[in-house]
């Protein structure tokens, strides 16, 4: 069983989790734009590839799959998900199982405005969200939307371009600035509608991260709920697993309705005892290791499913009150490490 | 030899470097506002303390020093440096050597406008820097200052409040926004002059981080130069040690003139073969481990100096072309870890 991780970046722990599962029976292959990406230090084979929007990106990944006899491809970057979802059949034609959802699902998750509409269609709550500037202004004046607000790229990734505004003046100027910023960034390619800035109500209260697991047929199997205690660079930095049946129920509702494949990283905010679903990322998120360290094992499930085996649903639920923090270690990523 | 680290936060590697030096002959004590700070996992004794601006912060640290028989105190947070520098004699009265520079030095480093003036007084280059908004506008109109510019808190820490602006419109609105942001943040306490936003020329080119070492008498001893390859949350995330005699000379000039104590973290930018000194932080910076992993050993020197011994200056210079990256590991920081 050979596994390829694309855009491996800093997800060293995830490669290690999969390596533990396949043991000596296969190899871990990892790609990144930079051979010095720290996750590559634990790969058996590391390959430098073009940027995800480059014309030769998919051909390069296909070639690696053929050469390395890849069985499973696990993409880790938001921007490549739509591309891989569209090209999934090209990979399946050469025997590669791509752990990516269908384009309909990717579209709902990547477009944060569609995410909000999808969540509401399930009868769940989401923060008040606008993409039309004038509609947002009208909503504020009518009392349906209240400051503080958060502005963010509608097609975003990580914490790029998040800005809080406290009044009409700030809203006007930050909205203009944010438009310019996104147009100058890598997110410009993904911003396919002129209303590409989201204007959203800020919910102040506890934040939760969910790992909602569906199997390879898109059937819901389980959920892990973690309360986020600290963030860093848009990723969960410290978290504790919690036993909250209401939030698990929200996770189950989303997993069943969305029909994604594999792991869905989901953010939930709490205010006055009500839960607001904020974001859906149909991939392993930066908060996943907090589930794995608390006993969850999605890598084990994915490998079993691709082999045609099954696992007990208990491995998708963590033990509770496990508090973990990320912390830096230093890795040698220099020339000695680049020999493959 | 017992060593106390205040505001230990995420500096787990630094505590480990010191632990290697003292071995079984002493203990590592660490404080933070949160007992779940990941660096505390490697401390022999961990103590939760108030916020650095709280009235009872210094009394709490003094009490820990007495109770734990501390020999060396190493502060790690920018905001506590001015406070500890002023109170150094209170610690020395109970036998604690505080590795902090005198107030004059802290003031030059913490006030980025004074830093720029100090660098120029040494005949070195620094980016064009203004704190008076109208003077900055006049300088732009006169062609002495050119877009893009960077706005940042004059008394800042990390990457909080950094904003790039490309034209007069952006400068005007981001300047106003940044003033409001700083006033709402923890930096408000440190912002002691109404001109608390720095308006600075952006230098595009390679970035370097220096560890400039003076001994406990403020005498210059050596310097390690690293080229920064990636940043994350305001800290160096990836770097390579470089053999650059010009930058080492700049480091020596600064160390000799400033007379700081211990390590000085310094940023240098390169443009068209010229070097511009950007920032001085009179403490271990987030980029220090890139020096240590390449053979530098300031912890060994500090422990030796406090014992009245000396070390060879060679341990302040790294071997070259060592490329390292930070990467996350997961640490259990839950209840089991809180028992001390």
XYZ file of C-alpha atoms in Angstrom:
680
model
C 0.000 0.000 0.000
C 1.777 3.167 -1.248
C 0.370 6.538 -0.202
C 0.980 9.933 -1.821
C 0.450 13.218 0.058
C 0.302 16.330 -2.120
C 1.143 19.784 -0.701
C 2.533 18.011 2.375
C 3.920 21.280 3.803
C 4.030 21.099 7.601
C 1.766 18.025 8.071
C 4.581 15.809 9.287
C 2.431 14.257 12.032
C -0.160 13.112 9.474
C 2.434 11.320 7.352
C 3.693 9.645 10.523
C 0.180 8.470 11.459
C -0.199 6.803 8.041
C 3.315 5.376 8.191
C 2.429 3.679 11.482
C -0.542 2.034 9.758
C 1.204 0.737 6.637
C 4.399 -0.186 8.485
C 6.889 -1.888 6.181
C 4.183 -2.941 3.729
C 4.394 0.189 1.592
C 5.921 3.613 1.243
C 4.978 7.208 1.975
C 5.530 9.576 -0.960
C 5.137 13.332 -0.472
C 5.202 16.346 -2.764
C 5.554 20.058 -2.177
C 6.692 23.128 -4.106
C 9.706 23.179 -1.791
C 11.900 20.186 -1.029
C 12.626 21.816 2.329
C 8.971 21.465 3.460
C 9.335 19.868 6.904
C 6.743 17.108 6.334
C 8.990 15.656 3.630
C 11.541 14.638 6.275
C 9.403 11.604 7.192
C 8.517 10.585 3.609
C 10.218 7.590 2.005
C 10.192 9.450 -1.310
C 9.952 13.232 -1.711
C 9.297 15.012 -4.987
C 9.292 18.727 -5.811
C 6.293 19.740 -7.953
C 4.973 22.936 -9.620
C 2.472 25.287 -7.963
C -1.079 23.830 -7.876
C -2.379 26.331 -10.464
C 0.438 25.544 -12.938
C -0.602 23.789 -16.166
C 1.757 20.907 -15.524
C 0.648 20.310 -11.916
C -1.801 17.447 -12.565
C 0.455 15.795 -15.193
C 3.299 15.880 -12.647
C 1.146 14.265 -9.943
C -0.143 11.618 -12.380
C 3.416 10.753 -13.362
C 4.469 10.372 -9.719
C 1.482 8.061 -9.136
C 2.538 5.833 -12.043
C 6.219 5.775 -11.187
C 5.710 5.161 -7.454
C 2.781 2.713 -7.893
C 0.558 4.866 -5.666
C -2.609 3.276 -4.231
C -3.982 6.237 -2.255
C -3.636 9.982 -2.901
C -4.372 12.336 -0.001
C -4.445 16.034 -0.974
C -3.809 18.519 1.837
C -4.265 21.950 0.240
C -7.605 23.758 -0.198
C -6.656 25.197 -3.577
C -5.931 21.829 -5.214
C -9.154 20.142 -4.046
C -11.388 21.504 -6.873
C -8.757 20.526 -9.451
C -8.282 16.987 -8.116
C -12.039 16.495 -7.700
C -12.534 17.273 -11.415
C -9.705 14.959 -12.476
C -10.466 12.081 -10.085
C -11.306 9.657 -12.912
C -7.874 10.160 -14.518
C -6.314 8.914 -11.301
C -8.763 6.049 -10.880
C -7.915 4.942 -14.432
C -4.393 4.166 -13.217
C -5.538 2.507 -9.991
C -5.183 5.474 -7.618
C -7.885 6.089 -5.018
C -8.036 9.864 -4.477
C -9.437 10.761 -1.052
C -11.356 13.774 -2.332
C -15.077 14.536 -2.465
C -17.045 15.099 -5.659
C -17.019 18.602 -7.239
C -20.527 19.418 -5.869
C -19.233 18.927 -2.299
C -15.961 20.775 -2.873
C -17.921 23.700 -4.313
C -20.211 23.948 -1.247
C -17.211 23.913 1.086
C -14.789 26.136 -0.836
C -17.368 28.898 -1.433
C -18.074 30.131 2.098
C -21.312 31.782 0.931
C -22.619 28.466 -0.398
C -21.496 26.868 2.867
C -23.718 29.282 4.818
C -26.698 28.574 2.541
C -26.112 24.808 2.804
C -25.967 24.937 6.619
C -29.226 26.921 6.755
C -30.891 24.447 4.379
C -30.238 21.756 7.018
C -32.080 23.764 9.675
C -28.787 24.532 11.442
C -27.565 27.983 12.425
C -24.704 29.863 10.782
C -23.525 33.452 11.389
C -25.434 36.117 9.389
C -23.530 36.270 6.093
C -23.558 38.668 3.117
C -21.539 38.915 -0.083
C -23.316 41.959 -1.533
C -21.932 45.104 0.095
C -25.141 47.121 -0.277
C -27.278 44.300 1.102
C -24.962 44.112 4.109
C -25.302 47.871 4.702
C -29.096 47.592 4.429
C -29.106 44.648 6.855
C -27.084 46.641 9.397
C -29.446 49.622 9.098
C -32.444 47.308 9.498
C -30.901 45.734 12.621
C -30.546 42.245 11.088
C -26.731 42.441 11.136
C -24.719 43.948 13.991
C -21.151 45.120 14.517
C -18.519 43.828 15.092
C -18.304 42.105 11.706
C -15.612 39.981 10.153
C -14.535 40.363 6.520
C -12.874 37.416 4.816
C -12.218 36.086 1.314
C -15.265 34.099 0.120
C -12.900 31.567 -1.439
C -10.256 31.560 1.268
C -7.677 29.390 2.937
C -6.170 29.626 6.407
C -6.366 33.036 8.059
C -5.386 34.997 4.928
C -7.268 38.304 4.725
C -9.382 38.069 7.903
C -10.263 41.529 9.260
C -12.575 42.675 12.050
C -14.526 45.939 11.724
C -16.392 47.827 14.441
C -18.356 50.524 12.595
C -19.542 51.789 9.178
C -16.305 53.729 8.548
C -14.133 50.694 9.151
C -16.438 48.460 7.123
C -16.208 50.761 4.106
C -12.445 51.116 4.089
C -11.532 47.569 5.102
C -13.932 46.184 2.476
C -12.096 48.155 -0.224
C -8.661 47.207 1.129
C -9.567 43.534 1.393
C -10.735 43.452 -2.232
C -7.383 44.831 -3.352
C -5.461 42.406 -1.114
C -7.273 39.318 -2.383
C -6.794 40.400 -6.009
C -3.033 40.636 -5.386
C -2.872 37.192 -3.702
C -2.945 33.559 -4.842
C -6.649 33.592 -3.908
C -7.374 35.767 -6.969
C -7.490 32.674 -9.209
C -10.139 31.065 -6.997
C -12.311 34.202 -6.720
C -14.692 33.503 -9.605
C -17.465 35.993 -8.730
C -17.152 39.760 -8.255
C -18.723 39.452 -4.780
C -15.647 37.695 -3.436
C -15.545 39.269 0.038
C -17.723 37.785 2.770
C -19.255 40.132 5.368
C -20.182 38.126 8.420
C -21.519 38.565 11.940
C -18.892 37.859 14.648
C -19.971 35.211 17.146
C -18.083 35.616 20.415
C -17.877 32.470 22.485
C -16.257 29.049 22.680
C -14.971 27.658 19.366
C -15.039 24.007 18.385
C -13.326 22.004 15.673
C -14.960 18.835 14.343
C -13.572 15.910 12.384
C -16.657 14.493 10.650
C -15.895 11.130 9.064
C -17.655 9.581 6.082
C -16.473 6.376 4.426
C -15.378 6.119 0.790
C -19.028 5.819 -0.301
C -19.861 9.086 1.473
C -21.707 7.344 4.310
C -21.491 9.013 7.745
C -19.482 7.038 10.319
C -18.540 9.246 13.282
C -17.359 12.592 14.652
C -14.733 13.973 17.029
C -15.408 17.294 18.798
C -12.609 19.463 20.176
C -12.818 22.834 21.879
C -10.165 25.164 20.455
C -8.074 26.861 23.133
C -5.555 28.725 20.960
C -5.020 29.529 17.277
C -1.804 30.296 15.382
C -1.467 31.210 11.697
C -5.089 30.153 11.087
C -4.572 26.674 12.550
C -5.674 25.164 15.853
C -2.661 25.383 18.165
C -4.162 24.050 21.403
C -7.373 22.077 21.948
C -9.225 19.710 24.268
C -11.595 16.912 23.219
C -15.077 17.413 24.656
C -18.116 15.210 25.249
C -20.885 17.329 23.700
C -23.802 15.349 22.256
C -25.432 18.453 20.703
C -22.350 19.235 18.624
C -21.895 15.564 17.689
C -25.493 15.627 16.422
C -24.677 18.683 14.287
C -21.662 16.815 12.886
C -23.797 13.773 12.045
C -26.422 15.945 10.318
C -23.766 17.623 8.170
C -21.931 14.383 7.321
C -25.138 12.638 6.246
C -26.407 15.562 4.161
C -23.104 16.519 2.545
C -21.929 13.037 1.581
C -18.265 14.015 1.536
C -15.465 11.423 1.317
C -13.104 10.834 4.258
C -12.501 13.601 6.782
C -14.408 16.904 6.920
C -12.841 19.584 9.098
C -15.662 21.780 10.472
C -15.751 24.874 12.708
C -18.575 25.579 15.165
C -19.077 28.627 17.397
C -21.194 28.780 20.561
C -23.192 31.795 21.778
C -25.803 31.727 24.531
C -26.133 27.956 24.293
C -26.751 28.026 20.518
C -24.315 26.545 17.996
C -23.341 28.260 14.735
C -21.604 26.283 11.984
C -18.917 28.412 10.389
C -16.754 26.529 7.912
C -16.434 23.195 6.152
C -13.062 21.998 4.837
C -13.311 18.620 3.050
C -9.803 17.416 3.959
C -7.596 16.755 6.975
C -7.397 20.095 8.806
C -4.684 21.538 11.022
C -6.806 20.469 13.995
C -6.897 16.759 13.088
C -3.927 15.645 15.243
C -5.865 16.725 18.359
C -8.370 13.963 17.504
C -5.726 11.363 16.666
C -3.779 12.016 19.884
C -7.060 11.403 21.742
C -7.566 7.971 20.191
C -9.236 8.701 16.827
C -7.624 6.903 13.869
C -8.914 8.008 10.456
C -5.688 6.900 8.698
C -6.373 3.323 9.849
C -9.923 3.543 8.464
C -8.863 4.939 5.085
C -6.230 2.253 4.564
C -8.720 -0.467 5.591
C -11.441 0.885 3.281
C -9.129 1.038 0.278
C -8.176 -2.595 0.984
C -11.899 -3.457 0.972
C -11.950 -4.064 4.736
C -13.943 -2.206 7.384
C -13.305 -0.766 10.848
C -15.393 -0.303 13.961
C -16.997 3.147 14.213
C -15.563 3.559 17.716
C -12.238 4.717 16.218
C -13.903 7.934 15.017
C -14.790 9.052 18.549
C -12.031 10.338 20.868
C -11.676 9.861 24.571
C -12.661 13.101 26.258
C -10.797 15.870 28.119
C -7.528 15.182 26.295
C -5.724 18.532 26.097
C -2.871 18.865 23.627
C -0.784 21.735 22.282
C 1.307 22.015 19.168
C 4.914 22.972 19.761
C 7.902 23.541 17.488
C 10.762 21.173 16.970
C 13.684 21.885 14.645
C 14.277 19.622 11.653
C 17.281 19.462 9.369
C 15.854 20.138 5.891
C 19.164 20.897 4.192
C 21.094 19.204 1.417
C 21.743 15.988 3.301
C 17.986 15.566 3.571
C 17.294 16.106 -0.115
C 18.876 12.892 -1.340
C 16.047 10.510 -2.175
C 22.406 25.984 39.116
C 18.620 26.644 38.970
C 17.263 28.572 35.998
C 13.924 30.381 35.715
C 12.319 31.191 32.350
C 9.496 33.742 32.469
C 6.791 33.839 29.750
C 8.103 30.466 28.545
C 5.216 30.058 26.068
C 6.327 27.943 23.105
C 10.123 28.100 23.715
C 10.386 24.436 24.627
C 13.598 23.963 22.627
C 15.332 26.737 24.599
C 14.503 25.146 27.951
C 15.851 21.864 26.589
C 19.124 23.499 25.481
C 19.660 24.842 29.016
C 18.618 21.545 30.589
C 21.322 19.791 28.559
C 23.886 22.202 30.006
C 22.936 21.972 33.681
C 22.182 18.239 33.527
C 21.297 16.860 36.955
C 23.055 19.705 38.755
C 20.013 21.973 38.917
C 16.448 22.456 37.836
C 14.541 24.292 35.123
C 11.651 26.399 36.435
C 9.228 28.018 33.981
C 6.315 30.430 34.296
C 3.500 31.433 31.993
C -0.006 32.886 32.270
C -1.251 29.458 31.190
C -0.147 26.168 32.715
C -0.888 24.579 29.341
C 1.906 26.566 27.614
C 3.813 23.842 25.746
C 7.294 24.895 26.933
C 6.263 24.010 30.488
C 6.192 20.316 29.563
C 9.996 20.156 29.816
C 10.316 22.234 33.003
C 11.072 20.538 36.319
C 8.797 23.051 38.044
C 6.021 25.033 36.344
C 4.202 27.967 37.904
C 1.219 29.969 36.639
C 1.717 33.732 37.048
C -0.313 36.927 36.390
C -0.084 38.922 33.155
C 3.187 40.905 32.877
C 1.410 44.269 33.341
C -0.390 43.114 36.507
C 0.672 44.821 39.746
C 1.552 41.519 41.358
C 3.665 40.219 38.448
C 7.109 41.180 39.799
C 6.247 40.158 43.399
C 5.135 36.761 42.050
C 8.392 36.282 40.111
C 10.478 37.384 43.119
C 8.678 34.887 45.319
C 9.314 32.049 42.846
C 13.007 32.994 42.758
C 13.231 32.778 46.558
C 11.265 29.566 46.890
C 13.052 27.757 44.050
C 16.537 29.137 44.880
C 16.901 30.545 41.360
C 20.406 31.495 40.167
C 19.581 32.744 36.645
C 16.408 34.406 35.324
C 15.896 34.441 31.550
C 12.917 36.557 30.402
C 11.447 35.677 27.000
C 8.739 38.289 26.405
C 9.314 41.772 24.929
C 6.752 43.412 27.187
C 8.364 42.295 30.450
C 11.904 43.387 29.509
C 11.486 47.082 30.495
C 9.904 46.041 33.802
C 12.610 43.506 34.676
C 15.380 45.889 33.585
C 14.088 48.502 36.063
C 13.803 45.966 38.887
C 17.062 44.084 38.240
C 18.602 45.151 41.564
C 15.694 43.638 43.522
C 16.549 40.285 41.982
C 20.293 40.686 42.463
C 19.628 41.420 46.146
C 18.385 37.845 46.506
C 21.197 36.330 44.442
C 19.422 36.088 41.079
C 21.325 37.019 37.912
C 18.753 38.439 35.480
C 19.862 38.089 31.856
C 18.446 41.452 30.827
C 20.122 44.613 29.540
C 20.032 47.969 31.307
C 16.980 50.256 30.785
C 18.879 52.490 28.302
C 19.436 49.479 26.003
C 15.908 48.121 26.400
C 14.536 51.560 25.524
C 16.586 51.792 22.296
C 15.416 48.334 21.214
C 11.757 48.459 22.284
C 11.116 51.861 20.648
C 11.594 51.081 16.946
C 12.016 54.797 16.171
C 14.917 55.060 18.613
C 16.311 51.861 17.092
C 16.410 53.521 13.658
C 18.130 56.618 15.077
C 20.647 54.456 16.968
C 21.502 52.430 13.845
C 22.052 55.625 11.828
C 24.258 57.047 14.590
C 26.579 54.057 14.021
C 26.935 54.907 10.321
C 24.834 51.863 9.375
C 21.784 51.892 7.125
C 18.198 51.414 8.254
C 14.970 51.739 6.219
C 13.607 55.321 5.948
C 11.436 55.671 9.051
C 8.861 58.241 10.218
C 6.576 58.502 13.226
C 4.993 61.857 12.350
C 2.251 61.307 9.779
C 2.608 64.746 8.168
C 6.384 64.437 7.936
C 5.928 61.074 6.210
C 3.504 62.607 3.687
C 5.951 65.457 3.036
C 8.809 62.965 2.580
C 6.780 60.986 0.030
C 5.917 64.154 -1.898
C 9.583 65.206 -1.828
C 10.664 61.783 -3.145
C 12.628 60.846 0.005
C 10.168 58.057 0.892
C 8.593 55.706 -1.656
C 5.692 53.270 -1.728
C 5.198 50.471 -0.812
C 5.432 51.338 2.883
C 4.943 49.234 5.975
C 3.025 50.472 9.017
C 3.735 48.873 12.373
C 3.376 49.639 16.076
C 6.388 51.685 17.252
C 6.404 49.654 20.466
C 5.530 46.288 18.985
C 6.028 42.590 19.450
C 5.875 39.764 16.922
C 3.893 40.489 13.760
C 0.989 42.216 15.552
C -0.380 45.115 13.492
C 1.957 44.950 10.468
C 0.285 46.364 7.340
C 1.603 47.130 3.854
C 0.278 50.127 1.907
C 0.750 50.905 -1.783
C -0.564 54.464 -2.200
C -1.714 57.642 -0.409
C -5.304 56.373 -0.034
C -4.201 53.158 1.634
C -1.681 54.986 3.818
C -4.357 57.350 5.132
C -6.931 54.704 5.988
C -4.562 52.001 7.246
C -2.784 54.567 9.441
C -6.103 55.429 11.104
C -7.121 51.763 11.428
C -3.764 50.760 12.872
C -3.975 53.470 15.536
C -7.348 52.133 16.645
C -6.106 48.526 16.607
C -3.048 49.228 18.738
C -5.131 51.202 21.256
C -7.427 48.175 21.645
C -4.511 45.734 22.100
C -2.074 44.841 24.881
C 0.413 47.132 23.103
C -1.602 50.175 24.271
C 0.168 50.111 27.660
C 3.574 50.261 25.981
C 2.644 53.064 23.552
C 3.834 56.030 25.603
C 3.911 58.699 22.866
C 1.055 59.823 20.616
C 3.176 59.058 17.526
C 2.973 55.325 18.182
C 2.692 54.122 14.566
C 5.867 53.699 12.527
C 5.758 54.498 8.796
C 8.648 52.758 7.103
C 10.100 52.118 3.657
C 9.747 48.470 2.537
C 13.063 46.861 1.594
C 12.501 43.933 -0.766
C 15.277 41.370 -0.765
C 16.882 38.625 1.288
C 16.236 38.788 5.044
C 18.729 37.810 7.705
C 18.435 37.085 11.414
C 21.434 37.654 13.693
C 22.223 36.408 17.177
C 24.689 39.000 18.479
C 26.292 37.831 21.722
C 27.701 40.030 24.474
C 28.907 38.657 27.793
C 27.441 39.612 31.172
C 29.591 42.766 31.233
C 28.152 43.847 27.872
C 31.359 43.024 25.987
C 30.923 41.789 22.393
C 31.864 38.130 21.858
C 30.455 36.823 18.557
C 27.621 36.654 16.033
C 25.641 34.049 14.099
C 24.059 35.039 10.753
C 21.112 33.156 9.262
C 19.193 33.853 6.075
C 15.457 33.595 6.747
C 13.643 31.372 4.248
C 10.124 31.399 5.728
C 8.198 33.241 8.446
C 5.147 32.146 10.463
C 3.266 34.193 13.064
C 6.094 36.755 13.127
C 8.764 34.148 13.881
C 11.459 32.624 11.689
C 10.089 29.274 10.504
C 12.873 28.156 8.169
C 16.456 29.440 7.882
C 19.974 28.620 6.733
C 23.218 29.748 8.387
C 25.366 31.815 6.027
C 29.019 32.846 5.865
C 28.707 36.603 5.293
C 31.579 38.690 6.699
C 29.837 42.012 5.915
C 26.812 41.120 8.027
C 29.013 39.720 10.807
C 30.813 43.079 10.835
C 27.454 44.864 11.211
C 26.632 42.551 14.121
C 29.961 43.294 15.801
C 29.476 47.058 15.371
C 26.024 46.899 16.965
C 27.078 44.594 19.824
C 30.046 46.809 20.737
C 28.071 50.065 20.574
C 24.903 48.848 22.287
C 26.518 47.007 25.186
C 23.540 44.708 25.703
C 23.701 41.646 27.982
C 23.494 38.114 26.528
C 21.766 37.523 23.211
C 20.504 40.269 20.870
C 18.155 39.112 18.128
C 18.616 41.425 15.121
C 16.971 41.638 11.674
C 18.840 42.779 8.560
C 17.483 43.275 5.031
C 19.529 43.287 1.814
C 18.839 45.423 -1.272
C 21.227 45.921 -4.175
C 24.168 44.696 -2.115
C 23.465 47.128 0.744
C 22.395 45.998 4.218
C 19.636 47.678 6.237
C 19.296 46.965 9.959
C 15.644 46.686 10.881
C 15.050 45.565 14.450
C 16.856 44.830 17.686
C 15.341 42.494 20.290
C 17.514 42.186 23.416
C 16.521 38.588 24.241
C 16.472 35.106 22.731
C 14.364 35.416 19.567
C 12.238 32.851 17.754
C 15.135 32.445 15.325
C 17.706 31.416 17.962
C 17.313 27.625 17.587
C 18.543 27.915 13.976
C 21.888 29.061 15.424
C 21.988 26.431 18.160
C 21.188 23.586 15.736
C 24.155 24.814 13.674
C 26.585 24.541 16.569
C 26.147 27.827 18.472
C 25.701 27.408 22.237
C 24.735 30.594 24.090
C 23.115 28.636 26.959
C 26.507 27.040 27.692
C 28.134 30.497 27.749
C 25.520 32.043 30.050
C 25.775 29.220 32.583
C 29.591 29.402 32.482
C 29.622 33.189 32.920
C 27.269 33.088 35.906
C 29.594 30.488 37.479
C 32.501 32.905 36.925
C 34.000 30.739 34.169
C 34.557 31.632 30.514
C 34.054 29.968 27.131
C 35.831 30.109 23.802
C 34.305 32.634 21.380
C 34.086 29.919 18.714
C 30.780 28.702 20.219
C 29.073 31.928 19.080
C 29.750 31.234 15.396
C 27.736 28.523 13.586
C 28.887 26.140 10.919
C 27.535 27.373 7.613
C 24.842 26.183 5.164
C 22.861 24.398 7.888
C 19.211 24.572 6.791
C 16.549 23.856 9.396
C 12.776 24.201 9.561
C 10.443 24.388 12.506
C 7.690 21.791 12.504
C 4.829 20.979 14.868
C 4.706 18.118 17.285
C 1.759 17.446 19.600
C 2.281 17.599 23.363
C -0.052 16.485 26.112
C -0.629 19.637 28.194
C -3.680 18.369 30.084
C -4.360 17.676 33.731
C -1.821 14.877 34.069
C 0.836 17.383 33.062
C -0.180 20.032 35.574
C 0.981 18.157 38.658
C 4.238 19.727 39.786
